Short mmCIF file of C-alpha atoms in Angstrom, two decimals:
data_model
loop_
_atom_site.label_atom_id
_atom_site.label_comp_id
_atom_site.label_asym_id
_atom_site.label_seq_id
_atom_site.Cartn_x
_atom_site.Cartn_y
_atom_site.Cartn_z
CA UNK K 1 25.17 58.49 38.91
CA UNK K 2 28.78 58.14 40.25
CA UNK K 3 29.65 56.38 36.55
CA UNK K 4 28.25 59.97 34.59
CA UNK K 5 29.87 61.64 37.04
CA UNK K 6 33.24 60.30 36.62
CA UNK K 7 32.58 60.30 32.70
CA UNK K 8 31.83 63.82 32.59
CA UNK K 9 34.40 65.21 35.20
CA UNK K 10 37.23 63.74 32.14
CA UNK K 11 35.06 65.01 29.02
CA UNK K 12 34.19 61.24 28.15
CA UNK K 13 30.81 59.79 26.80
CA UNK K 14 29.03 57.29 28.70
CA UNK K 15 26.02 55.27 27.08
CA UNK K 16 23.98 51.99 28.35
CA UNK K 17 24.35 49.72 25.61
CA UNK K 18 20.64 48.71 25.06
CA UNK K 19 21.06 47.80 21.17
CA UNK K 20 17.76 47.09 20.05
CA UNK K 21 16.87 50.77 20.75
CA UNK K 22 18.53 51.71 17.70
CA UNK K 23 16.99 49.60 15.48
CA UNK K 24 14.79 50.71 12.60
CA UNK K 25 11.83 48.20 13.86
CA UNK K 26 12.37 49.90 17.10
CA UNK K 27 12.42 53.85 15.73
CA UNK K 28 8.86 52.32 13.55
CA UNK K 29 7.32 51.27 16.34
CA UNK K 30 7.81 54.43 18.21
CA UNK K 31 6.63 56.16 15.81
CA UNK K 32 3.52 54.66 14.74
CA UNK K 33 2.50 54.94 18.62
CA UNK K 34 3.30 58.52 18.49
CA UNK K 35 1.60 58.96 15.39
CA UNK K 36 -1.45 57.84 16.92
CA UNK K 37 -1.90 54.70 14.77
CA UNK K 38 -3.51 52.38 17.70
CA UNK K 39 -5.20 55.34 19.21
CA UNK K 40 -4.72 56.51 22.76
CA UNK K 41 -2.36 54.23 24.63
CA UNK K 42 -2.99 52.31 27.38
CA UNK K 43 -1.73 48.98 27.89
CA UNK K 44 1.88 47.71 27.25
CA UNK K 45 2.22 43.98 27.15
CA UNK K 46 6.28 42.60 27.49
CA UNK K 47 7.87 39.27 28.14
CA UNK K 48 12.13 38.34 27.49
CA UNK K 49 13.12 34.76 28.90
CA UNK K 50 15.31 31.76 28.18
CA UNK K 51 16.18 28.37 30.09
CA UNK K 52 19.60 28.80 31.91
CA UNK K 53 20.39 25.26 33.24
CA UNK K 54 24.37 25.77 33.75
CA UNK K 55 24.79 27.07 37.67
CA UNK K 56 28.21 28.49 37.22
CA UNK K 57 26.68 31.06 34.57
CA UNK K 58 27.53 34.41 35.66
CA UNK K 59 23.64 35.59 34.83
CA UNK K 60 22.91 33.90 38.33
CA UNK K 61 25.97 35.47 39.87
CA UNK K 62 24.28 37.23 43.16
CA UNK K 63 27.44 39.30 43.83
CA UNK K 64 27.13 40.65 40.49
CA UNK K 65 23.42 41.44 40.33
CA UNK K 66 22.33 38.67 38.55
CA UNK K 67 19.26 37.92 38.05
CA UNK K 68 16.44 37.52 35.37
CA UNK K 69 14.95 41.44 35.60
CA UNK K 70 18.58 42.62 35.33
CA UNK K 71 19.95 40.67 32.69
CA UNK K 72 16.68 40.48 30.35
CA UNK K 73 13.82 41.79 32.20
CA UNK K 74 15.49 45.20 31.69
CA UNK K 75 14.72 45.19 28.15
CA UNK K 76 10.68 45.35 29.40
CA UNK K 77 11.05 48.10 31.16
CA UNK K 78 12.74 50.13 29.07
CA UNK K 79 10.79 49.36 25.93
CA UNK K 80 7.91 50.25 27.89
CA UNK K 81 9.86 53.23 29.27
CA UNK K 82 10.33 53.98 25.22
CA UNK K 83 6.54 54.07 24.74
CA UNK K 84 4.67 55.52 28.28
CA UNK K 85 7.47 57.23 29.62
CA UNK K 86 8.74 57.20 33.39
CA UNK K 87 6.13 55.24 35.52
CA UNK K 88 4.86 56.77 38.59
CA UNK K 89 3.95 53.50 40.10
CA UNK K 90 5.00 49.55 40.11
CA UNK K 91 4.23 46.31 41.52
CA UNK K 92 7.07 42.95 41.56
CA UNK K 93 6.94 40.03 42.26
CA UNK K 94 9.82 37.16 42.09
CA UNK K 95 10.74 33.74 42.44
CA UNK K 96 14.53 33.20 43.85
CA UNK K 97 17.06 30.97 42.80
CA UNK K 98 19.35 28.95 44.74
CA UNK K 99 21.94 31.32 44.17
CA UNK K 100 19.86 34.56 45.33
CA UNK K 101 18.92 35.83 42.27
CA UNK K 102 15.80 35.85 40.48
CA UNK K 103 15.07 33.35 38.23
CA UNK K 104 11.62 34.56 37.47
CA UNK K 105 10.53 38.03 37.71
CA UNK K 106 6.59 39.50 36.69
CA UNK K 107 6.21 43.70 36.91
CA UNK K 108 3.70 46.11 36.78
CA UNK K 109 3.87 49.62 36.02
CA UNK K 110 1.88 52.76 35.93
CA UNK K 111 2.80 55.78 33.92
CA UNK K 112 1.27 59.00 33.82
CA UNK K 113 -2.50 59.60 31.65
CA UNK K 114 -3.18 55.83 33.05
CA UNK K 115 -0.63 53.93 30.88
CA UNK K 116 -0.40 49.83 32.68
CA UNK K 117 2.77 48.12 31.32
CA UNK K 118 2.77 44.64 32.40
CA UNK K 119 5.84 42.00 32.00
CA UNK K 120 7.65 39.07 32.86
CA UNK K 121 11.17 38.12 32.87
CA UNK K 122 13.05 34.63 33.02
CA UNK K 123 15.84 32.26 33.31
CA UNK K 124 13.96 28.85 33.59
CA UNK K 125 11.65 29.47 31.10
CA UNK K 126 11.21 29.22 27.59
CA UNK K 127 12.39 31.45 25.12
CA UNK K 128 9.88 34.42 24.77
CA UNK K 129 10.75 38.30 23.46
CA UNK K 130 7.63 40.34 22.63
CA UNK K 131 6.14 43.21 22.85
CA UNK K 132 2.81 44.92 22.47
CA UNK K 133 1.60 48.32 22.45
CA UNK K 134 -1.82 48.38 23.03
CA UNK K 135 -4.55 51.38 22.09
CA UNK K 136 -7.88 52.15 22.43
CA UNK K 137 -8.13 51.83 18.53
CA UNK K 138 -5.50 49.25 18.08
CA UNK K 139 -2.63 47.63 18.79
CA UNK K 140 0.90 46.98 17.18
CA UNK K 141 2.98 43.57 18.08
CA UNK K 142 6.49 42.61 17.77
CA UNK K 143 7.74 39.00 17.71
CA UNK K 144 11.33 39.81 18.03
CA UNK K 145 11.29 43.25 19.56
CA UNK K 146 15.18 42.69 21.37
CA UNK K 147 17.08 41.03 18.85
CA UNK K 148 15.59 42.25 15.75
CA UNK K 149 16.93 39.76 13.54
CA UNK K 150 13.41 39.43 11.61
CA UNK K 151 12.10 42.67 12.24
CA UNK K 152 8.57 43.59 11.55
CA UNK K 153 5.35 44.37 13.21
CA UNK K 154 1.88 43.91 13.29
CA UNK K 155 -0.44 46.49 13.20
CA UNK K 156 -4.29 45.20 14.24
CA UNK K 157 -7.02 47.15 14.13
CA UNK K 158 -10.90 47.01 13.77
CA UNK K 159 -10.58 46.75 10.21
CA UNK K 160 -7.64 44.30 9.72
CA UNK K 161 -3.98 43.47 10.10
CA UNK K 162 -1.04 44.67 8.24
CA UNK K 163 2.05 43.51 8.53
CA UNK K 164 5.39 46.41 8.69
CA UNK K 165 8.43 44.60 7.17
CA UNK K 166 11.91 46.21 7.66
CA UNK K 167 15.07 45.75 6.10
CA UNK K 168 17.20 43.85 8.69
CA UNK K 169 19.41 45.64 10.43
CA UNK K 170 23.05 45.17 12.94
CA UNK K 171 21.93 46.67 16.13
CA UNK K 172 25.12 46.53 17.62
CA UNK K 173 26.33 48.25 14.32
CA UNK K 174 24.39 50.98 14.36
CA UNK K 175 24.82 51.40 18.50
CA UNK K 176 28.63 51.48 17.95
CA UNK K 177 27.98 54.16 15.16
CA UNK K 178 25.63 56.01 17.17
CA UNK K 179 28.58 56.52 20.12
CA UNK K 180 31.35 57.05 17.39
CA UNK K 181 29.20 60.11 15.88
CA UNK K 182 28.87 61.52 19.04
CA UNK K 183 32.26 61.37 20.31
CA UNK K 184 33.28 63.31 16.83
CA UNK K 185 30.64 65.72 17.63
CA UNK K 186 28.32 64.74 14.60
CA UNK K 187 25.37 63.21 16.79
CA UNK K 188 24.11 63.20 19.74
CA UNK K 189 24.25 59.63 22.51
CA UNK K 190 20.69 57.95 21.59
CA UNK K 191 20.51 57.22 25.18
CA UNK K 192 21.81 59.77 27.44
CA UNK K 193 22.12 60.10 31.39
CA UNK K 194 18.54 60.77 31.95
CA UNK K 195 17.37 57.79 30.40
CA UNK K 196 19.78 55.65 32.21
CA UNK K 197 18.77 57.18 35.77
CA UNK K 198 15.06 56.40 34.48
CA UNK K 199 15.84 52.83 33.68
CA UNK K 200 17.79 52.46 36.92
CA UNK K 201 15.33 53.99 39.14
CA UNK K 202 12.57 51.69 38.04
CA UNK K 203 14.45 48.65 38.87
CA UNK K 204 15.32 49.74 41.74
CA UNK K 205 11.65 50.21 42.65
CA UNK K 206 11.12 47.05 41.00
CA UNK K 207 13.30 45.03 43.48
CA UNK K 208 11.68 46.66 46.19
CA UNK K 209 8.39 46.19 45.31
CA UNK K 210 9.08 42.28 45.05
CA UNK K 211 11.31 42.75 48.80
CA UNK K 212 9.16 44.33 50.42
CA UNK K 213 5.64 42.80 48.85
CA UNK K 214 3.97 45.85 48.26
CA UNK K 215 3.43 48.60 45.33
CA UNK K 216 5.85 51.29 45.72
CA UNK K 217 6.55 54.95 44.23
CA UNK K 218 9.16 54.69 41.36
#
């Protein structure tokens, strides 16, 4: 809040930088959820991890808010943000490093007309980065759903498979061109101050859901 503030009191844009949400592969799966492709929605399915094994890495920085949820764990709620909209509801829990921060974090979240996202987050884990929107008809998955750097999805339903491919695509490209538009005036931010309050006020809840072991109000 005090960062919009201070951006808007000097006539300045401020975005969060969260690339992959201008990505084609991101705008198709949007769509095809809105479109009504898998049916009604109800579940939303999200993992983003990787092994850290070098202590000194700032990602486990406590002073800095470190941490698996904030550094990649983000991406799963706001993808599922993208789809259901601001949840009402959410469950965390967490495993702590030695440094303070989380080094594993699993979420729950309930949106309004009985949406469930579900995710986990980690930094001594595997790699994993997916995403699934799930319907009462269908369902539509994507294998690289951050990165984007093979970008396609798969649409299942009761009578098949499909696969969506996209052309590839720089995220950070088309982020950058998306701010420079809308400092000229030609565009507006893709992600704004209410979607960054959203994002912020679910972690928030998130941490203190896993703090204080119980399911709190986002």
């Amino acid at each position: 809040e005090q960062a919009f503030d201070a951006a808007e009191r000097v006539d300045r844009l401020l975005m969060e930088a969260f690339m992959y949400r201008h990505n084609p592969q991101t705008k198709r799966l949007k769509e095809l959820v809105d479109e009504g492709a898998i049916g009604r929605l109800r579940l939303v399915r999200a993992a983003f991890s990787f092994p850290l094994a070098d202590p000194a890495n700032v990602r486990l920085a406590a002073e800095l808010d470190g941490g698996s949820l904030m550094d990649v764990g983000c991406y799963c709620v706001s993808g599922s943000r993208l789809l259901a909209g601001e949840p009402e509801l959410v469950y965390g829990e967490q495993v702590v490093g030695e440094s303070g921060v989380d080094i594993a974090f699993a979420g729950t979240m309930r949106f309004p007309g009985d949406v469930v996202a579900q995710f986990d987050s980690g930094l001594a884990v595997p790699v994993r980065d997916e995403l699934e929107a799930i319907g009462e008809e269908g369902s539509v998955f994507l294998d690289d759903p951050w990165h984007c750097r093979t970008p396609a999805l798969l649409l299942r339903r009761a009578g098949g498979e499909e696969q969506i491919a996209l052309a590839t695509a720089d995220s950070y490209r088309l982020e950058l061109e998306n701010m420079s538009d809308a400092i000229r005036g030609e565009a507006e931010p893709l992600l704004g101050r209410d979607d960054a309050m959203g994002q912020a006020r679910a972690i928030e809840a998130l941490y203190r859901s896993a703090d204080e072991g119980r399911a709190v109000a986002a």
